CSV table of C-alpha atoms and ligand atoms in Angstrom, one decimal:
chain,number,residue,atom,x,y,z
B,1,MET,CA,0.0,0.0,0.0
B,2,LEU,CA,1.2,3.5,-0.8
B,3,THR,CA,2.0,5.8,2.0
B,4,THR,CA,0.4,9.3,2.0
B,5,GLU,CA,3.9,10.7,1.3
B,6,ALA,CA,4.3,8.4,-1.7
B,7,ILE,CA,0.9,9.6,-3.1
B,8,ALA,CA,1.7,13.2,-2.3
B,9,ARG,CA,5.1,13.1,-4.0
B,10,PRO,CA,5.2,10.4,-6.6
B,11,ARG,CA,8.9,10.7,-7.5
B,12,PRO,CA,9.9,8.7,-10.6
B,13,ASP,CA,12.1,5.6,-10.3
B,14,THR,CA,14.7,6.1,-13.0
B,15,ALA,CA,17.7,8.4,-12.4
B,16,ALA,CA,17.1,10.3,-15.7
B,17,GLU,CA,13.5,11.1,-14.7
B,18,LEU,CA,14.4,11.8,-11.1
B,19,ALA,CA,17.0,14.4,-12.4
B,20,ALA,CA,14.3,16.1,-14.4
B,21,TRP,CA,11.9,15.9,-11.4
B,22,GLU,CA,14.4,17.5,-9.1
B,23,LEU,CA,14.7,20.5,-11.5
B,24,ALA,CA,10.9,20.8,-11.9
B,25,ALA,CA,10.6,20.5,-8.1
B,26,THR,CA,12.5,23.8,-7.6
B,27,VAL,CA,9.6,25.8,-9.2
B,28,VAL,CA,7.6,27.8,-6.6
B,29,ASP,CA,4.0,28.7,-6.2
B,30,PRO,CA,3.9,32.4,-7.4
B,31,GLU,CA,1.2,33.1,-4.8
B,32,VAL,CA,3.3,31.7,-1.9
B,33,PRO,CA,6.9,31.8,-3.1
B,34,VAL,CA,8.3,30.0,-0.1
B,35,LEU,CA,6.5,26.8,-1.3
B,36,THR,CA,7.8,24.7,-4.1
B,37,ILE,CA,5.4,22.8,-6.3
B,38,GLU,CA,6.8,19.7,-4.7
B,39,ASP,CA,6.1,20.9,-1.2
B,40,LEU,CA,2.5,21.6,-2.3
B,41,GLY,CA,2.1,18.2,-4.0
B,42,VAL,CA,1.2,20.0,-7.2
B,43,LEU,CA,4.0,18.2,-9.1
B,44,ARG,CA,2.5,14.9,-10.0
B,45,ARG,CA,4.6,13.1,-12.6
B,46,VAL,CA,7.8,13.5,-14.6
B,47,ALA,CA,8.4,11.1,-17.4
B,48,ILE,CA,10.9,11.0,-20.2
B,49,GLU,CA,9.4,9.8,-23.5
B,50,GLY,CA,11.9,9.7,-26.3
B,51,SER,CA,13.4,13.2,-26.4
B,52,THR,CA,10.4,14.8,-24.6
B,53,VAL,CA,10.2,15.5,-20.9
B,54,LEU,CA,6.6,15.2,-19.8
B,55,VAL,CA,5.6,17.0,-16.6
B,56,GLU,CA,2.2,16.6,-15.0
B,57,ILE,CA,0.9,19.0,-12.5
B,58,THR,CA,-2.4,19.2,-10.5
B,59,PRO,CA,-3.5,22.8,-9.8
B,60,THR,CA,-4.5,23.5,-6.2
B,61,TYR,CA,-7.9,24.4,-7.3
B,62,SER,CA,-9.6,24.6,-10.7
B,63,GLY,CA,-9.1,27.9,-12.4
B,64,CYS,CA,-6.0,28.7,-10.3
B,65,PRO,CA,-4.4,31.6,-12.1
B,66,ALA,CA,-1.0,30.5,-10.8
B,67,VAL,CA,-1.0,27.5,-13.0
B,68,ASP,CA,0.2,29.4,-16.1
B,69,ALA,CA,3.1,30.9,-14.2
B,70,MET,CA,4.1,27.5,-12.8
B,71,ARG,CA,3.9,26.0,-16.3
B,72,ASP,CA,6.1,28.7,-17.8
B,73,ASP,CA,8.6,28.3,-14.9
B,74,ILE,CA,8.8,24.5,-15.3
B,75,VAL,CA,9.5,24.9,-19.0
B,76,THR,CA,12.2,27.5,-18.4
B,77,VAL,CA,14.0,25.6,-15.6
B,78,LEU,CA,14.1,22.5,-17.8
B,79,HIS,CA,15.1,24.4,-21.0
B,80,ASP,CA,17.9,26.1,-19.0
B,81,ALA,CA,19.2,22.7,-18.0
B,82,GLY,CA,19.3,21.5,-21.6
B,83,TYR,CA,16.0,19.7,-22.0
B,84,GLU,CA,14.7,21.1,-25.3
B,85,ASP,CA,11.4,19.4,-25.6
B,86,VAL,CA,9.2,20.0,-22.5
B,87,VAL,CA,5.5,19.3,-22.3
B,88,VAL,CA,3.6,20.4,-19.2
B,89,ARG,CA,0.2,18.9,-18.7
B,90,SER,CA,-2.5,19.7,-16.1
B,91,VAL,CA,-4.1,16.7,-14.6
B,92,LEU,CA,-7.3,17.4,-12.7
B,93,ALA,CA,-8.1,13.9,-11.4
B,94,PRO,CA,-7.6,12.9,-8.7
B,95,PRO,CA,-8.2,16.5,-7.5
B,96,TRP,CA,-5.5,18.2,-5.4
B,97,THR,CA,-5.9,18.1,-1.7
B,98,THR,CA,-4.2,20.1,1.1
B,99,ASP,CA,-3.3,16.7,2.5
B,100,TRP,CA,-0.6,16.5,-0.2
B,101,MET,CA,1.2,19.5,1.3
B,102,SER,CA,4.5,18.3,2.9
B,103,GLU,CA,5.2,18.9,6.6
B,104,ALA,CA,8.2,21.0,5.6
B,105,GLY,CA,5.8,23.0,3.4
B,106,ALA,CA,3.3,23.6,6.2
B,107,LYS,CA,6.1,24.8,8.4
B,108,LYS,CA,7.4,27.2,5.7
B,109,LEU,CA,3.9,28.4,5.3
B,110,ARG,CA,3.5,29.3,9.0
B,111,GLU,CA,6.9,31.0,9.0
B,112,TYR,CA,5.7,33.0,6.0
B,113,GLY,CA,2.7,34.1,8.1
B,114,ILE,CA,0.0,32.0,6.6
B,115,ALA,CA,-1.9,29.5,8.7
B,116,ALA,CA,-1.4,26.0,7.2
B,117,PRO,CA,-4.4,23.9,6.3
B,118,ALA,CA,-5.9,21.6,8.9
B,119,PRO,CA,-6.1,18.0,7.7
B,120,ARG,CA,-9.2,17.4,5.7
B,121,GLY,CA,-12.3,16.3,7.4
B,122,THR,CA,-11.2,18.0,10.6
B,123,GLY,CA,-13.1,21.2,9.5
B,124,GLY,CA,-13.1,19.9,13.0
B,125,THR,CA,-10.9,22.5,14.5
B,126,VAL,CA,-13.5,25.1,13.4
B,127,SER,CA,-16.6,23.3,14.4
B,128,LEU,CA,-15.2,22.5,17.8
B,129,GLY,CA,-14.8,26.2,18.3
B,130,LEU,CA,-11.0,25.9,18.4
B,131,GLY,CA,-10.4,28.2,15.6
B,132,ILE,CA,-7.5,28.4,13.3
B,133,ARG,CA,-4.1,28.8,14.9
B,134,CYS,CA,-2.5,32.2,14.5
B,135,PRO,CA,0.8,31.8,12.6
B,136,HIS,CA,2.2,34.8,14.5
B,137,CYS,CA,1.6,34.0,18.2
B,138,GLY,CA,0.0,30.5,18.1
B,139,SER,CA,-3.3,31.6,19.7
B,140,LEU,CA,-6.4,29.7,18.7
B,141,HIS,CA,-8.5,32.8,19.5
B,142,THR,CA,-8.9,33.8,15.9
B,143,ARG,CA,-11.9,34.6,13.7
B,144,GLU,CA,-12.6,34.7,10.1
B,145,LEU,CA,-13.0,38.1,8.5
B,146,SER,CA,-13.6,37.0,5.0
B,147,ARG,CA,-14.0,33.6,3.3
B,148,PHE,CA,-11.6,34.9,0.6
B,149,GLY,CA,-8.2,36.4,1.5
B,150,SER,CA,-5.5,37.6,-0.9
B,151,THR,CA,-6.4,34.7,-3.3
B,152,SER,CA,-9.5,32.5,-3.5
B,153,CYS,CA,-7.7,29.6,-2.0
B,154,LYS,CA,-7.1,31.5,1.2
B,155,ALA,CA,-9.4,33.0,3.8
B,156,LEU,CA,-8.7,36.1,5.8
B,157,TYR,CA,-8.5,35.8,9.6
B,158,VAL,CA,-7.6,38.0,12.4
B,159,CYS,CA,-6.0,37.0,15.7
B,160,GLN,CA,-7.9,38.2,18.8
B,161,ARG,CA,-4.8,38.0,21.0
B,162,CYS,CA,-2.1,39.7,18.9
B,163,GLN,CA,-4.6,41.5,16.6
B,164,GLU,CA,-2.6,40.5,13.5
B,165,PRO,CA,-4.6,39.6,10.4
B,166,PHE,CA,-3.4,36.6,8.5
B,167,ASP,CA,-4.3,34.4,5.6
B,168,TYR,CA,-5.4,30.8,6.2
B,169,PHE,CA,-4.7,28.3,3.4
B,170,LYS,CA,-8.1,26.6,3.4
B,171,GLU,CA,-8.2,22.9,3.5
B,172,HIS,CA,-9.8,21.1,0.7
D,201,ZN,ZN1,-1.8,36.0,17.1
């Protein structure tokens, strides 16, 4: 059985494909530049077919405007490394889930001042009245100001202890 980590980051088996994966994995999310597409679990597959490098990505949500920038960056980083023929394909099924975000990614997100998504199905933390943890002071006394923050995949919260507003990367 595959572990969650193996599902989240399906690194290829061959050395040639792994080398191309490692390059593609350096591309960051333009909306949250501390997170790479590998941290996010957006990078789904890298395959070398003949002289073509095929890269598959799953956007964090449908219609995510960051996808075009990620696609361009993947092509650029691979071109710069000498791969001439690069094809980037968006794969929508299975849909991306915040569960694919790496632990390291969640930590970087908090350090960047964005509350990391709670594991799916725990919507939990909210319904139990525990709130979303403030990335600045760690308080759970926070409240939602707007369902949509700086981008549609984030909600805007404010901490009632330190009074700082912050984005919450919504779980889905
Ligand atoms: Zn706070």
